[in-house]
PDB file of C-alpha atoms in Angstrom:
ATOM      1  CA  UNK A  16      27.091   2.263  -5.218  1.00  0.00           C
ATOM      2  CA  UNK A  17      27.408   3.887  -1.833  1.00  0.00           C
ATOM      3  CA  UNK A  18      28.244   1.918   1.255  1.00  0.00           C
ATOM      4  CA  UNK A  19      27.013   4.343   3.941  1.00  0.00           C
ATOM      5  CA  UNK A  20      24.231   2.009   5.057  1.00  0.00           C
ATOM      6  CA  UNK A  21      23.346   2.360   8.708  1.00  0.00           C
ATOM      7  CA  UNK A  22      21.494   0.210  11.184  1.00  0.00           C
ATOM      8  CA  UNK A  23      18.367   2.236  10.408  1.00  0.00           C
ATOM      9  CA  UNK A  24      18.760   1.436   6.691  1.00  0.00           C
ATOM     10  CA  UNK A  25      18.976  -2.255   7.525  1.00  0.00           C
ATOM     11  CA  UNK A  26      15.934  -1.943   9.766  1.00  0.00           C
ATOM     12  CA  UNK A  27      13.948  -0.370   6.912  1.00  0.00           C
ATOM     13  CA  UNK A  28      14.912  -3.263   4.631  1.00  0.00           C
ATOM     14  CA  UNK A  29      13.862  -5.693   7.340  1.00  0.00           C
ATOM     15  CA  UNK A  30      10.528  -3.858   7.589  1.00  0.00           C
ATOM     16  CA  UNK A  31      10.068  -4.220   3.808  1.00  0.00           C
ATOM     17  CA  UNK A  32      10.531  -7.973   4.172  1.00  0.00           C
ATOM     18  CA  UNK A  33       8.120  -8.039   7.136  1.00  0.00           C
ATOM     19  CA  UNK A  34       5.469  -6.280   5.020  1.00  0.00           C
ATOM     20  CA  UNK A  35       6.109  -8.794   2.227  1.00  0.00           C
ATOM     21  CA  UNK A  36       5.701 -11.646   4.714  1.00  0.00           C
ATOM     22  CA  UNK A  37       2.407 -10.244   5.976  1.00  0.00           C
ATOM     23  CA  UNK A  38       1.189  -9.824   2.395  1.00  0.00           C
ATOM     24  CA  UNK A  39       2.284 -13.371   1.552  1.00  0.00           C
ATOM     25  CA  UNK A  40       0.415 -14.749   4.552  1.00  0.00           C
ATOM     26  CA  UNK A  41      -2.758 -12.760   3.900  1.00  0.00           C
ATOM     27  CA  UNK A  42      -2.753 -13.744   0.218  1.00  0.00           C
ATOM     28  CA  UNK A  43      -2.678 -17.385   1.261  1.00  0.00           C
ATOM     29  CA  UNK A  44      -5.946 -16.961   3.164  1.00  0.00           C
ATOM     30  CA  UNK A  45      -9.301 -17.478   1.476  1.00  0.00           C
ATOM     31  CA  UNK A  46     -11.701 -14.584   1.014  1.00  0.00           C
ATOM     32  CA  UNK A  47     -13.958 -16.118   3.682  1.00  0.00           C
ATOM     33  CA  UNK A  48     -11.081 -16.196   6.178  1.00  0.00           C
ATOM     34  CA  UNK A  49     -10.362 -12.512   5.529  1.00  0.00           C
ATOM     35  CA  UNK A  50     -13.944 -11.284   5.373  1.00  0.00           C
ATOM     36  CA  UNK A  51     -14.864  -8.641   7.924  1.00  0.00           C
ATOM     37  CA  UNK A  52     -18.524  -8.493   6.935  1.00  0.00           C
ATOM     38  CA  UNK A  53     -19.806  -9.955  10.227  1.00  0.00           C
ATOM     39  CA  UNK A  54     -17.957  -7.253  12.176  1.00  0.00           C
ATOM     40  CA  UNK A  55     -19.157  -4.552   9.798  1.00  0.00           C
ATOM     41  CA  UNK A  56     -22.751  -5.757  10.201  1.00  0.00           C
ATOM     42  CA  UNK A  57     -22.397  -5.316  13.963  1.00  0.00           C
ATOM     43  CA  UNK A  58     -20.649  -1.948  13.785  1.00  0.00           C
ATOM     44  CA  UNK A  59     -22.717  -0.471  10.958  1.00  0.00           C
ATOM     45  CA  UNK A  60     -26.127  -2.004  11.702  1.00  0.00           C
ATOM     46  CA  UNK A  61     -27.865   1.356  11.194  1.00  0.00           C
ATOM     47  CA  UNK A  62     -26.149   1.761   7.809  1.00  0.00           C
ATOM     48  CA  UNK A  63     -24.828   5.289   8.373  1.00  0.00           C
ATOM     49  CA  UNK A  64     -24.097   7.189   5.164  1.00  0.00           C
ATOM     50  CA  UNK A  65     -26.267   4.835   3.087  1.00  0.00           C
ATOM     51  CA  UNK A  66     -28.150   7.771   1.561  1.00  0.00           C
ATOM     52  CA  UNK A  67     -24.891   9.446   0.610  1.00  0.00           C
ATOM     53  CA  UNK A  68     -23.340   6.282  -0.857  1.00  0.00           C
ATOM     54  CA  UNK A  69     -26.383   4.905  -2.722  1.00  0.00           C
ATOM     55  CA  UNK A  70     -25.615   6.970  -5.794  1.00  0.00           C
ATOM     56  CA  UNK A  71     -22.002   5.770  -6.016  1.00  0.00           C
ATOM     57  CA  UNK A  72     -21.609   3.238  -8.803  1.00  0.00           C
ATOM     58  CA  UNK A  73     -18.557   2.259 -10.857  1.00  0.00           C
ATOM     59  CA  UNK A  74     -16.861  -0.714 -12.478  1.00  0.00           C
ATOM     60  CA  UNK A  75     -13.773  -2.393 -11.023  1.00  0.00           C
ATOM     61  CA  UNK A  76     -12.206  -5.358 -12.823  1.00  0.00           C
ATOM     62  CA  UNK A  77     -15.291  -5.731 -14.992  1.00  0.00           C
ATOM     63  CA  UNK A  78     -17.751  -5.897 -12.091  1.00  0.00           C
ATOM     64  CA  UNK A  79     -20.134  -3.245 -10.871  1.00  0.00           C
ATOM     65  CA  UNK A  80     -19.332  -1.852  -7.452  1.00  0.00           C
ATOM     66  CA  UNK A  81     -22.371  -0.358  -5.756  1.00  0.00           C
ATOM     67  CA  UNK A  82     -24.642  -0.888  -2.784  1.00  0.00           C
ATOM     68  CA  UNK A  83     -27.223  -2.344  -5.150  1.00  0.00           C
ATOM     69  CA  UNK A  84     -24.753  -4.871  -6.582  1.00  0.00           C
ATOM     70  CA  UNK A  85     -23.068  -6.003  -3.365  1.00  0.00           C
ATOM     71  CA  UNK A  86     -25.110  -4.743  -0.367  1.00  0.00           C
ATOM     72  CA  UNK A  87     -24.207  -1.893   1.938  1.00  0.00           C
ATOM     73  CA  UNK A  88     -21.781  -4.025   3.967  1.00  0.00           C
ATOM     74  CA  UNK A  89     -20.177  -5.541   0.855  1.00  0.00           C
ATOM     75  CA  UNK A  90     -19.726  -2.049  -0.589  1.00  0.00           C
ATOM     76  CA  UNK A  91     -18.001  -0.786   2.569  1.00  0.00           C
ATOM     77  CA  UNK A  92     -15.837  -3.911   2.755  1.00  0.00           C
ATOM     78  CA  UNK A  93     -14.748  -3.386  -0.863  1.00  0.00           C
ATOM     79  CA  UNK A  94     -13.309   0.039   0.043  1.00  0.00           C
ATOM     80  CA  UNK A  95     -11.652  -1.286   3.192  1.00  0.00           C
ATOM     81  CA  UNK A  96     -10.009  -4.117   1.228  1.00  0.00           C
ATOM     82  CA  UNK A  97      -8.777  -1.778  -1.508  1.00  0.00           C
ATOM     83  CA  UNK A  98      -7.504   0.710   1.086  1.00  0.00           C
ATOM     84  CA  UNK A  99      -5.591  -2.169   2.691  1.00  0.00           C
ATOM     85  CA  UNK A 100      -3.985  -2.900  -0.695  1.00  0.00           C
ATOM     86  CA  UNK A 101      -2.939   0.725  -1.159  1.00  0.00           C
ATOM     87  CA  UNK A 102      -1.680   1.198   2.407  1.00  0.00           C
ATOM     88  CA  UNK A 103       0.273  -2.084   2.488  1.00  0.00           C
ATOM     89  CA  UNK A 104       2.129  -1.238  -0.697  1.00  0.00           C
ATOM     90  CA  UNK A 105       2.537   2.386   0.420  1.00  0.00           C
ATOM     91  CA  UNK A 106       4.585   1.082   3.350  1.00  0.00           C
ATOM     92  CA  UNK A 107       6.392  -1.466   1.179  1.00  0.00           C
ATOM     93  CA  UNK A 108       7.518   1.292  -1.217  1.00  0.00           C
ATOM     94  CA  UNK A 109       8.389   3.595   1.685  1.00  0.00           C
ATOM     95  CA  UNK A 110      10.501   0.950   3.443  1.00  0.00           C
ATOM     96  CA  UNK A 111      12.272  -0.119   0.231  1.00  0.00           C
ATOM     97  CA  UNK A 112      13.175   3.501  -0.513  1.00  0.00           C
ATOM     98  CA  UNK A 113      14.361   4.278   3.021  1.00  0.00           C
ATOM     99  CA  UNK A 114      16.363   1.054   3.157  1.00  0.00           C
ATOM    100  CA  UNK A 115      18.055   1.591  -0.205  1.00  0.00           C
ATOM    101  CA  UNK A 116      18.624   5.369  -0.299  1.00  0.00           C
ATOM    102  CA  UNK A 117      22.073   5.299   1.361  1.00  0.00           C
ATOM    103  CA  UNK A 118      23.181   2.302  -0.676  1.00  0.00           C
ATOM    104  CA  UNK A 119      22.730   3.985  -4.055  1.00  0.00           C
ATOM    105  CA  UNK A 120      24.276   7.064  -5.651  1.00  0.00           C
ATOM    106  CA  UNK A 121      21.189   8.342  -7.466  1.00  0.00           C
ATOM    107  CA  UNK A 122      18.069   9.123  -5.443  1.00  0.00           C
ATOM    108  CA  UNK A 123      15.834   8.831  -8.523  1.00  0.00           C
ATOM    109  CA  UNK A 124      17.256   5.402  -9.316  1.00  0.00           C
ATOM    110  CA  UNK A 125      16.499   4.473  -5.702  1.00  0.00           C
ATOM    111  CA  UNK A 126      12.930   5.683  -6.258  1.00  0.00           C
ATOM    112  CA  UNK A 127      12.615   3.641  -9.445  1.00  0.00           C
ATOM    113  CA  UNK A 128      14.034   0.485  -7.869  1.00  0.00           C
ATOM    114  CA  UNK A 129      11.836   0.759  -4.765  1.00  0.00           C
ATOM    115  CA  UNK A 130       8.738   1.117  -6.961  1.00  0.00           C
ATOM    116  CA  UNK A 131       9.843  -1.712  -9.272  1.00  0.00           C
ATOM    117  CA  UNK A 132      10.525  -4.061  -6.336  1.00  0.00           C
ATOM    118  CA  UNK A 133       7.089  -3.281  -4.917  1.00  0.00           C
ATOM    119  CA  UNK A 134       5.310  -3.610  -8.273  1.00  0.00           C
ATOM    120  CA  UNK A 135       7.157  -6.850  -8.946  1.00  0.00           C
ATOM    121  CA  UNK A 136       6.019  -8.221  -5.608  1.00  0.00           C
ATOM    122  CA  UNK A 137       2.442  -7.090  -6.308  1.00  0.00           C
ATOM    123  CA  UNK A 138       2.556  -8.981  -9.620  1.00  0.00           C
ATOM    124  CA  UNK A 139       3.993 -12.071  -7.924  1.00  0.00           C
ATOM    125  CA  UNK A 140       1.314 -11.869  -5.237  1.00  0.00           C
ATOM    126  CA  UNK A 141      -1.510 -11.691  -7.781  1.00  0.00           C
ATOM    127  CA  UNK A 142       0.053 -14.562  -9.744  1.00  0.00           C
ATOM    128  CA  UNK A 143       0.068 -16.668  -6.562  1.00  0.00           C
ATOM    129  CA  UNK A 144      -3.582 -15.818  -6.003  1.00  0.00           C
ATOM    130  CA  UNK A 145      -4.433 -17.115  -9.482  1.00  0.00           C
ATOM    131  CA  UNK A 146      -3.483 -20.621  -8.289  1.00  0.00           C
ATOM    132  CA  UNK A 147      -5.777 -20.400  -5.253  1.00  0.00           C
ATOM    133  CA  UNK A 148      -9.352 -21.402  -6.183  1.00  0.00           C
ATOM    134  CA  UNK A 149     -10.772 -19.189  -3.408  1.00  0.00           C
ATOM    135  CA  UNK A 150      -8.991 -16.052  -4.655  1.00  0.00           C
ATOM    136  CA  UNK A 151      -9.005 -13.972  -7.814  1.00  0.00           C
ATOM    137  CA  UNK A 152      -5.970 -12.386  -9.419  1.00  0.00           C
ATOM    138  CA  UNK A 153      -6.691  -8.889 -10.708  1.00  0.00           C
ATOM    139  CA  UNK A 154      -4.465  -6.661 -12.796  1.00  0.00           C
ATOM    140  CA  UNK A 155      -6.382  -3.735 -11.289  1.00  0.00           C
ATOM    141  CA  UNK A 156      -5.049  -4.714  -7.866  1.00  0.00           C
ATOM    142  CA  UNK A 157      -1.475  -4.643  -9.210  1.00  0.00           C
ATOM    143  CA  UNK A 158      -2.124  -1.104 -10.500  1.00  0.00           C
ATOM    144  CA  UNK A 159      -3.601  -0.077  -7.123  1.00  0.00           C
ATOM    145  CA  UNK A 160      -0.679  -1.671  -5.259  1.00  0.00           C
ATOM    146  CA  UNK A 161       1.819   0.079  -7.529  1.00  0.00           C
ATOM    147  CA  UNK A 162       0.078   3.418  -6.940  1.00  0.00           C
ATOM    148  CA  UNK A 163       0.487   2.852  -3.197  1.00  0.00           C
ATOM    149  CA  UNK A 164       4.180   2.008  -3.663  1.00  0.00           C
ATOM    150  CA  UNK A 165       4.712   5.132  -5.778  1.00  0.00           C
ATOM    151  CA  UNK A 166       3.019   7.289  -3.126  1.00  0.00           C
ATOM    152  CA  UNK A 167       5.094   5.780  -0.305  1.00  0.00           C
ATOM    153  CA  UNK A 168       8.351   6.048  -2.235  1.00  0.00           C
ATOM    154  CA  UNK A 169       7.707   9.643  -3.306  1.00  0.00           C
ATOM    155  CA  UNK A 170       6.814  10.682   0.238  1.00  0.00           C
ATOM    156  CA  UNK A 171      10.018   9.031   1.458  1.00  0.00           C
ATOM    157  CA  UNK A 172      11.960  10.866  -1.266  1.00  0.00           C
ATOM    158  CA  UNK A 173      10.458  14.239  -0.399  1.00  0.00           C
ATOM    159  CA  UNK A 174      10.864  13.810   3.355  1.00  0.00           C
ATOM    160  CA  UNK A 175      14.399  12.411   3.070  1.00  0.00           C
ATOM    161  CA  UNK A 176      15.797  15.132   0.812  1.00  0.00           C
ATOM    162  CA  UNK A 177      18.439  17.261   2.464  1.00  0.00           C
ATOM    163  CA  UNK A 178      17.290  20.789   3.106  1.00  0.00           C
ATOM    164  CA  UNK A 179      19.196  23.819   1.911  1.00  0.00           C
ATOM    165  CA  UNK A 180      21.553  25.596   4.320  1.00  0.00           C
ATOM    166  CA  UNK A 181      19.134  28.509   4.611  1.00  0.00           C
ATOM    167  CA  UNK A 182      16.230  26.337   5.685  1.00  0.00           C
ATOM    168  CA  UNK A 183      18.458  24.486   8.162  1.00  0.00           C
ATOM    169  CA  UNK A 184      19.578  27.783   9.694  1.00  0.00           C
ATOM    170  CA  UNK A 185      15.962  28.931  10.048  1.00  0.00           C
ATOM    171  CA  UNK A 186      15.043  25.615  11.697  1.00  0.00           C
ATOM    172  CA  UNK A 187      17.918  25.989  14.199  1.00  0.00           C
ATOM    173  CA  UNK A 188      16.942  29.602  14.943  1.00  0.00           C
ATOM    174  CA  UNK A 189      13.324  28.558  15.609  1.00  0.00           C
ATOM    175  CA  UNK A 190      14.503  26.027  18.191  1.00  0.00           C
ATOM    176  CA  UNK A 191      16.372  28.679  20.196  1.00  0.00           C
TER     177      UNK A 191
END
């Protein structure tokens, strides 16, 4: 293991724990406490894009997702909630990777560990929700969360890779 960890690396690890804390808190809330339907009804009263979205219909966790099945507002809220899952775990994977990259010798092992830590937390989070009568634990959400963590970790990997000497020289020349 490397020991070149910097203050920035520690800050990224702290950010991973902050994201986990936010996720823990939000998972403890009931669906009713998290619902944004009243705001959506105000903001989307004219139901923009209804005609475009009416034909969209699919199954998620054994339930039909469509305007017909859950109303226009419920349909929009479904996508917002699932986007929140993906984005939260995107940042969790990103922060784990950035916090661990200088502590480990192999960048691909760092990628694997950051994804596994995020997926493990997603599983733990869904398990916790199974004990809350106002929440539902879904394996599909763990898969969605893990996809977000993979995306965040891979983007961190790609953006953190050292560039070749030639590309560094070109970047310096462009600045002049």
